[in-house]
C-alpha cells in the first residue's frame, strides 16, 4: 500500500472532528474521498500532511510511520498536498510559485519541470511572469496543482479540485489527473461532485460527520443508490 | 538655498543607517511575524563590536573588514537568540515575542556596560573618508556621501536577493503564507533562522557604520528602536522599499524639523506617522493584513465570575492587604502603595488588551496625563488632593477620547504602533513645553492631604482606589458591554453582523482604560510628590505590558498578580544589584518561555489538570498556548 491510514482522530481545539478514520491508497490508484460540506474531507487531508497539530492514529506512507513528522518532512517524502483554497502566493509569479514547490528528483517517480507542467496546463505557459493574484480561479487551480507537482510527489492529495470551476476547466482538471495517473502517481481527490469523481476514480470512500461510512469501487457505489442518497445527495 | 541642500544631504546620510535597521526589522517581521524589540540592541552591539574590532585591525582593509566582521558576529548572536529563545515561542501570541525580545534588550543594556563600560566611546574615522567636501561653500563630511550611496546599493542588493535566488523567493512566499510553504516541503525552521540572521546583520551593519559619525553609547538601542518602529509603520511592515522611503522621510523630517519647528521637533515625526496610519493604516507600501492573529483572548476555558468561595478568598485578600500597615514599616508601605498604583494601571491596560483585544504600547500616556492633570490642578488652582484626584484623571480621559478615536481605526501591530506614537507625542509635549510642565525638571510639591500624608494613610488610600477601580473593571468584563467587546475582539465581522458597532465599543473601552490609567497616574503623582515626563515614557508603557503578560493575558485577574509580582521584583532588584536590568531581562525571558500563559494562567492550568471541571474527558489536552487555533472544520 502506498498510504495506509488507520484510527485517525483529529481535534480543533476542544472540537473532535475525525473519529477513527481509516483508508488505504494503492500505488497508481486514483481514489475519491466523497462527502458533504463539513463532513471532514479537508480535515482528513490536513491531518495526513500534519497541518492539524492535534491528531492521533497511524499514518503510514511507503511503509514509514509519518504520523509524528512535521509537515515539511512528510511532503519531502513525496506526499504532495493541494489545499482546497488553493493558497497560491499571490505576490509571486507563476514561475516563482513553481520555484517554491521545487524539490530534488526522486527515484522511481516522475520528475516535473515547469515545461512539463506548461504541457499539462497550456494556459499557464502563456503567463509565466504573471503574479498569481492576477489569475482567474481556474488558472489558480492549475497553478496550485503544478506547484505541488514540482515537488515530484509519488502521491497527491487534491482537495476539491473541481470546486467553483467552469465545466470546461473541470474537464481539463480531469484530463490532468488522468495524466498524473498515467505517470504512475497515486491521487486522492476529495469531492462533493460525484459526477467529476466518477470520471477519474477507481475507488471511493464516503465520509460523513467525521466517520468513514462507505468504501468500495465506483461500480459498487453505483450499485448502492441508498448509500449515495444517505451521505451525498442534497 | 545651499543651506537647504546641505541639510537635505545630512538627512539622507542619517537615513542610510535607519534604512538598514528598519529593513532588517521589516524582513524579520514579514516572515516570522515577530516584532523584534531587540533590533535596537543588535544595532548597538554592531556599533560596539565594530568599535572594538576597528581598534584592533588598522588600515583600510582592517577598518572595512572590521565593520563586516562585527556585523557577522552580531548576526550569529541574533541567529542564536532565534534558535534558543524564539523557536520556543513562535506559537505564542505576538506580544509574547515582543516581550521576550524586550527582555533581551534589557539584558544587552547591562551586558554592554559590563564589557565596554558606561562612557561614550569615540570610534575611528573611515580610512579614505576622513575629510569633507565643500558643497556651495559649506562643508559636508565625505563619509556622508558614502552613506548616501550605500542606501540605494543595499536596497538594490536586497531586491536582487529576493527576486533572483530561491532563498529569496521562499522568503517572499513565507511572508505571505508560512504554512503553505511548509506544505510544499520547505523546512521553516532554517528559513526563519536565516531570515533572522539577515535582519540582524542589517541592524548590526547599520550600527557599525555609525561609528565614524557619532559616539557609541549604551543608550543607542532605545533611541533607534522607536525611530525604526516609526519607519516600518510609515513604510509598511514587511516592505523593504517602504522602509527605504520612510527612512528618508523620517530623517529629513528630523533634519529640517529641528530648524523649522524647534518647539515641536520631537513630535513632528510622530505626527506624520499618525497621519499616514489614519490615511493608509497599513503604511505607504504595506498590504492590509489578510487575517490578523488575535492579539489576545480566545481562551479555551471560558471566563466566569467568581464563585462564592472565590469571593470570600478575594475579600480575605483585600482584608489582609488592609491590615498590612499594622505590621509593615514606612518603607515597605511606600513600596506597597506604589505596587497598588500599578495594580490599577495594569488592570486598566489588561482590560483594553484582554477584553478589548487591543494591545496598547502607549498606555503610559493616560497614566502620565492623569498625573499631569492632578499636578496642574494643584499647581495652578491650588486644589486639594481630593479634588485633584477626582478631576485630574479627566485629562487621561480626554487624551484617550482624542487618541483613541484614531487608534481604534487600526488593529494588531499597527494599533500598537499608533498608540506608541501618541504616547511619544504626549511625552514630547511634557518634555518640551517647559513653561507649563517644567520639562525635564518635572513639577514638584504635589503633596497629599494631611490625612493621607503618612505612609500608612496613603497606603490605605491607594488600596481603596485600586480595589474600587479593579472591581469596576471586573464588573465591566461581565456586563453586556464586556460581552459585546469580547464579541468584537473574537470576530469583528460576526459581531458587526449582529449589530454591534465595533469601533464605538472599542473606543469606549479605550476611554475606560485611559481613565483608570489616569486615576492611577494621579495617585502616583501624590505618592511621589512630583510629576516627570518619564511617567508618559515608553519604559512605563512597557512595564504595564510586562505586568499584564506576566500575570496572564487570558485570565480576568492576571494583571493584579502580574503587577504585584513584577513591581515588587523590580523594586527589590534595584535595591539588590547594579545589574538589575540584566536580572530583570533574564527573568522576563525565562517567564515567557516557562510560563507562556502567565502566572495566573499557569495556576489555572494546574488546577484544571488536577481537577477537570467536567468528567467526560473527551476534550484534548490544551495546546501549549492558550490561543485555541480556531480553524474552520473542513
PDB file of C-alpha atoms in Angstrom, chain A residues 9-126:
ATOM      1  CA  UNK A   9      -8.620  11.078  15.305  1.00  0.00           C
ATOM      2  CA  UNK A  10      -8.310  14.837  14.937  1.00  0.00           C
ATOM      3  CA  UNK A  11      -9.337  17.796  17.012  1.00  0.00           C
ATOM      4  CA  UNK A  12      -9.567  21.528  16.505  1.00  0.00           C
ATOM      5  CA  UNK A  13      -9.223  22.945  19.986  1.00  0.00           C
ATOM      6  CA  UNK A  14     -11.947  21.301  22.034  1.00  0.00           C
ATOM      7  CA  UNK A  15     -13.882  20.046  18.987  1.00  0.00           C
ATOM      8  CA  UNK A  16     -13.446  16.411  17.969  1.00  0.00           C
ATOM      9  CA  UNK A  17     -13.618  16.318  14.161  1.00  0.00           C
ATOM     10  CA  UNK A  18     -12.408  12.920  12.909  1.00  0.00           C
ATOM     11  CA  UNK A  19     -13.393   9.649  14.587  1.00  0.00           C
ATOM     12  CA  UNK A  20     -11.247   6.586  13.851  1.00  0.00           C
ATOM     13  CA  UNK A  21     -10.928   7.377  10.178  1.00  0.00           C
ATOM     14  CA  UNK A  22      -9.135   4.747   8.115  1.00  0.00           C
ATOM     15  CA  UNK A  23      -8.408   4.290   4.409  1.00  0.00           C
ATOM     16  CA  UNK A  24      -5.828   2.827   2.074  1.00  0.00           C
ATOM     17  CA  UNK A  25      -4.451   4.000  -1.239  1.00  0.00           C
ATOM     18  CA  UNK A  26      -2.574   1.652  -3.530  1.00  0.00           C
ATOM     19  CA  UNK A  27       0.267   2.674  -5.835  1.00  0.00           C
ATOM     20  CA  UNK A  28      -1.019   4.278  -9.016  1.00  0.00           C
ATOM     21  CA  UNK A  29      -4.626   4.403  -7.844  1.00  0.00           C
ATOM     22  CA  UNK A  30      -6.989   7.348  -8.123  1.00  0.00           C
ATOM     23  CA  UNK A  31      -9.328   7.308  -5.149  1.00  0.00           C
ATOM     24  CA  UNK A  32     -12.126   9.713  -4.337  1.00  0.00           C
ATOM     25  CA  UNK A  33     -12.950  10.798  -0.807  1.00  0.00           C
ATOM     26  CA  UNK A  34     -16.568  11.834  -1.007  1.00  0.00           C
ATOM     27  CA  UNK A  35     -18.691  13.660   1.490  1.00  0.00           C
ATOM     28  CA  UNK A  36     -20.862  16.659   2.039  1.00  0.00           C
ATOM     29  CA  UNK A  37     -19.662  20.066   3.061  1.00  0.00           C
ATOM     30  CA  UNK A  38     -18.282  19.831   6.589  1.00  0.00           C
ATOM     31  CA  UNK A  39     -18.036  16.034   6.578  1.00  0.00           C
ATOM     32  CA  UNK A  40     -14.301  16.049   7.376  1.00  0.00           C
ATOM     33  CA  UNK A  41     -12.653  15.659   3.974  1.00  0.00           C
ATOM     34  CA  UNK A  42     -10.288  18.602   4.257  1.00  0.00           C
ATOM     35  CA  UNK A  43      -9.506  17.785   7.867  1.00  0.00           C
ATOM     36  CA  UNK A  44      -8.559  14.267   6.798  1.00  0.00           C
ATOM     37  CA  UNK A  45      -6.105  15.635   4.240  1.00  0.00           C
ATOM     38  CA  UNK A  46      -4.758  18.257   6.590  1.00  0.00           C
ATOM     39  CA  UNK A  47      -4.242  15.607   9.252  1.00  0.00           C
ATOM     40  CA  UNK A  48      -2.329  13.344   6.875  1.00  0.00           C
ATOM     41  CA  UNK A  49       0.133  16.111   5.968  1.00  0.00           C
ATOM     42  CA  UNK A  50       0.479  17.206   9.558  1.00  0.00           C
ATOM     43  CA  UNK A  51      -1.272  20.565   9.314  1.00  0.00           C
ATOM     44  CA  UNK A  52      -3.634  19.597  12.125  1.00  0.00           C
ATOM     45  CA  UNK A  53      -1.499  19.560  15.222  1.00  0.00           C
ATOM     46  CA  UNK A  54      -3.916  17.612  17.406  1.00  0.00           C
ATOM     47  CA  UNK A  55      -4.103  14.266  15.698  1.00  0.00           C
ATOM     48  CA  UNK A  56      -3.534  10.659  16.674  1.00  0.00           C
ATOM     49  CA  UNK A  57      -3.559   7.341  14.872  1.00  0.00           C
ATOM     50  CA  UNK A  58      -1.377   5.537  12.356  1.00  0.00           C
ATOM     51  CA  UNK A  59      -0.432   7.118   9.067  1.00  0.00           C
ATOM     52  CA  UNK A  60       1.977   5.048   7.017  1.00  0.00           C
ATOM     53  CA  UNK A  61       3.379   6.334   3.764  1.00  0.00           C
ATOM     54  CA  UNK A  62       5.548   3.956   1.729  1.00  0.00           C
ATOM     55  CA  UNK A  63       5.665   1.793   4.838  1.00  0.00           C
ATOM     56  CA  UNK A  64       7.032   4.525   7.117  1.00  0.00           C
ATOM     57  CA  UNK A  65       5.056   5.929  10.006  1.00  0.00           C
ATOM     58  CA  UNK A  66       4.689   9.652   9.269  1.00  0.00           C
ATOM     59  CA  UNK A  67       2.134  10.494  11.932  1.00  0.00           C
ATOM     60  CA  UNK A  68       4.639  12.333  14.091  1.00  0.00           C
ATOM     61  CA  UNK A  69       6.681  14.047  11.428  1.00  0.00           C
ATOM     62  CA  UNK A  70       6.495  17.768  10.725  1.00  0.00           C
ATOM     63  CA  UNK A  71       4.660  18.825   7.594  1.00  0.00           C
ATOM     64  CA  UNK A  72       7.713  19.712   5.531  1.00  0.00           C
ATOM     65  CA  UNK A  73       9.269  16.302   6.220  1.00  0.00           C
ATOM     66  CA  UNK A  74       6.105  14.460   5.176  1.00  0.00           C
ATOM     67  CA  UNK A  75       5.933  16.432   1.954  1.00  0.00           C
ATOM     68  CA  UNK A  76       9.619  15.859   1.226  1.00  0.00           C
ATOM     69  CA  UNK A  77       8.987  12.129   1.291  1.00  0.00           C
ATOM     70  CA  UNK A  78       6.856  12.539  -1.795  1.00  0.00           C
ATOM     71  CA  UNK A  79       3.409  13.119  -0.350  1.00  0.00           C
ATOM     72  CA  UNK A  80       2.090  16.178  -2.161  1.00  0.00           C
ATOM     73  CA  UNK A  81      -0.834  18.246  -0.923  1.00  0.00           C
ATOM     74  CA  UNK A  82      -3.027  20.687  -2.826  1.00  0.00           C
ATOM     75  CA  UNK A  83      -5.211  22.674  -0.451  1.00  0.00           C
ATOM     76  CA  UNK A  84      -8.852  23.390  -1.069  1.00  0.00           C
ATOM     77  CA  UNK A  85      -8.496  27.162  -1.015  1.00  0.00           C
ATOM     78  CA  UNK A  86      -5.501  26.903  -3.406  1.00  0.00           C
ATOM     79  CA  UNK A  87      -3.337  29.219  -1.349  1.00  0.00           C
ATOM     80  CA  UNK A  88      -1.166  30.323  -4.203  1.00  0.00           C
ATOM     81  CA  UNK A  89       1.362  33.014  -3.449  1.00  0.00           C
ATOM     82  CA  UNK A  90      -0.386  35.981  -4.991  1.00  0.00           C
ATOM     83  CA  UNK A  91       2.712  38.213  -4.944  1.00  0.00           C
ATOM     84  CA  UNK A  92       4.819  35.648  -6.736  1.00  0.00           C
ATOM     85  CA  UNK A  93       4.791  34.972 -10.454  1.00  0.00           C
ATOM     86  CA  UNK A  94       3.803  31.613 -11.896  1.00  0.00           C
ATOM     87  CA  UNK A  95       7.465  30.686 -12.248  1.00  0.00           C
ATOM     88  CA  UNK A  96       8.245  31.781  -8.710  1.00  0.00           C
ATOM     89  CA  UNK A  97       5.335  29.756  -7.355  1.00  0.00           C
ATOM     90  CA  UNK A  98       6.922  26.749  -9.034  1.00  0.00           C
ATOM     91  CA  UNK A  99      10.287  27.621  -7.502  1.00  0.00           C
ATOM     92  CA  UNK A 100       8.791  27.407  -4.032  1.00  0.00           C
ATOM     93  CA  UNK A 101       7.417  23.944  -4.745  1.00  0.00           C
ATOM     94  CA  UNK A 102      10.593  22.614  -6.333  1.00  0.00           C
ATOM     95  CA  UNK A 103      12.213  19.547  -4.751  1.00  0.00           C
ATOM     96  CA  UNK A 104      15.070  17.336  -5.950  1.00  0.00           C
ATOM     97  CA  UNK A 105      14.164  14.465  -8.309  1.00  0.00           C
ATOM     98  CA  UNK A 106      13.011  11.286  -6.612  1.00  0.00           C
ATOM     99  CA  UNK A 107      13.969   7.826  -7.733  1.00  0.00           C
ATOM    100  CA  UNK A 108      11.229   5.836  -9.429  1.00  0.00           C
ATOM    101  CA  UNK A 109       8.893   8.821  -9.583  1.00  0.00           C
ATOM    102  CA  UNK A 110       8.050  11.125 -12.464  1.00  0.00           C
ATOM    103  CA  UNK A 111      10.171  14.276 -12.416  1.00  0.00           C
ATOM    104  CA  UNK A 112       8.372  17.525 -13.181  1.00  0.00           C
ATOM    105  CA  UNK A 113       9.801  20.683 -14.662  1.00  0.00           C
ATOM    106  CA  UNK A 114       7.983  23.943 -15.362  1.00  0.00           C
ATOM    107  CA  UNK A 115       7.987  22.984 -19.049  1.00  0.00           C
ATOM    108  CA  UNK A 116       6.221  19.694 -18.381  1.00  0.00           C
ATOM    109  CA  UNK A 117       3.632  21.492 -16.293  1.00  0.00           C
ATOM    110  CA  UNK A 118       3.056  24.001 -19.095  1.00  0.00           C
ATOM    111  CA  UNK A 119       2.403  20.985 -21.309  1.00  0.00           C
ATOM    112  CA  UNK A 120      -0.150  19.753 -18.800  1.00  0.00           C
ATOM    113  CA  UNK A 121      -1.779  23.195 -18.415  1.00  0.00           C
ATOM    114  CA  UNK A 122      -1.047  25.206 -21.570  1.00  0.00           C
ATOM    115  CA  UNK A 123      -2.812  28.266 -20.104  1.00  0.00           C
ATOM    116  CA  UNK A 124      -0.069  28.630 -17.522  1.00  0.00           C
ATOM    117  CA  UNK A 125       2.642  28.651 -20.164  1.00  0.00           C
ATOM    118  CA  UNK A 126       1.195  31.875 -21.534  1.00  0.00           C
TER     119      UNK A 126
END
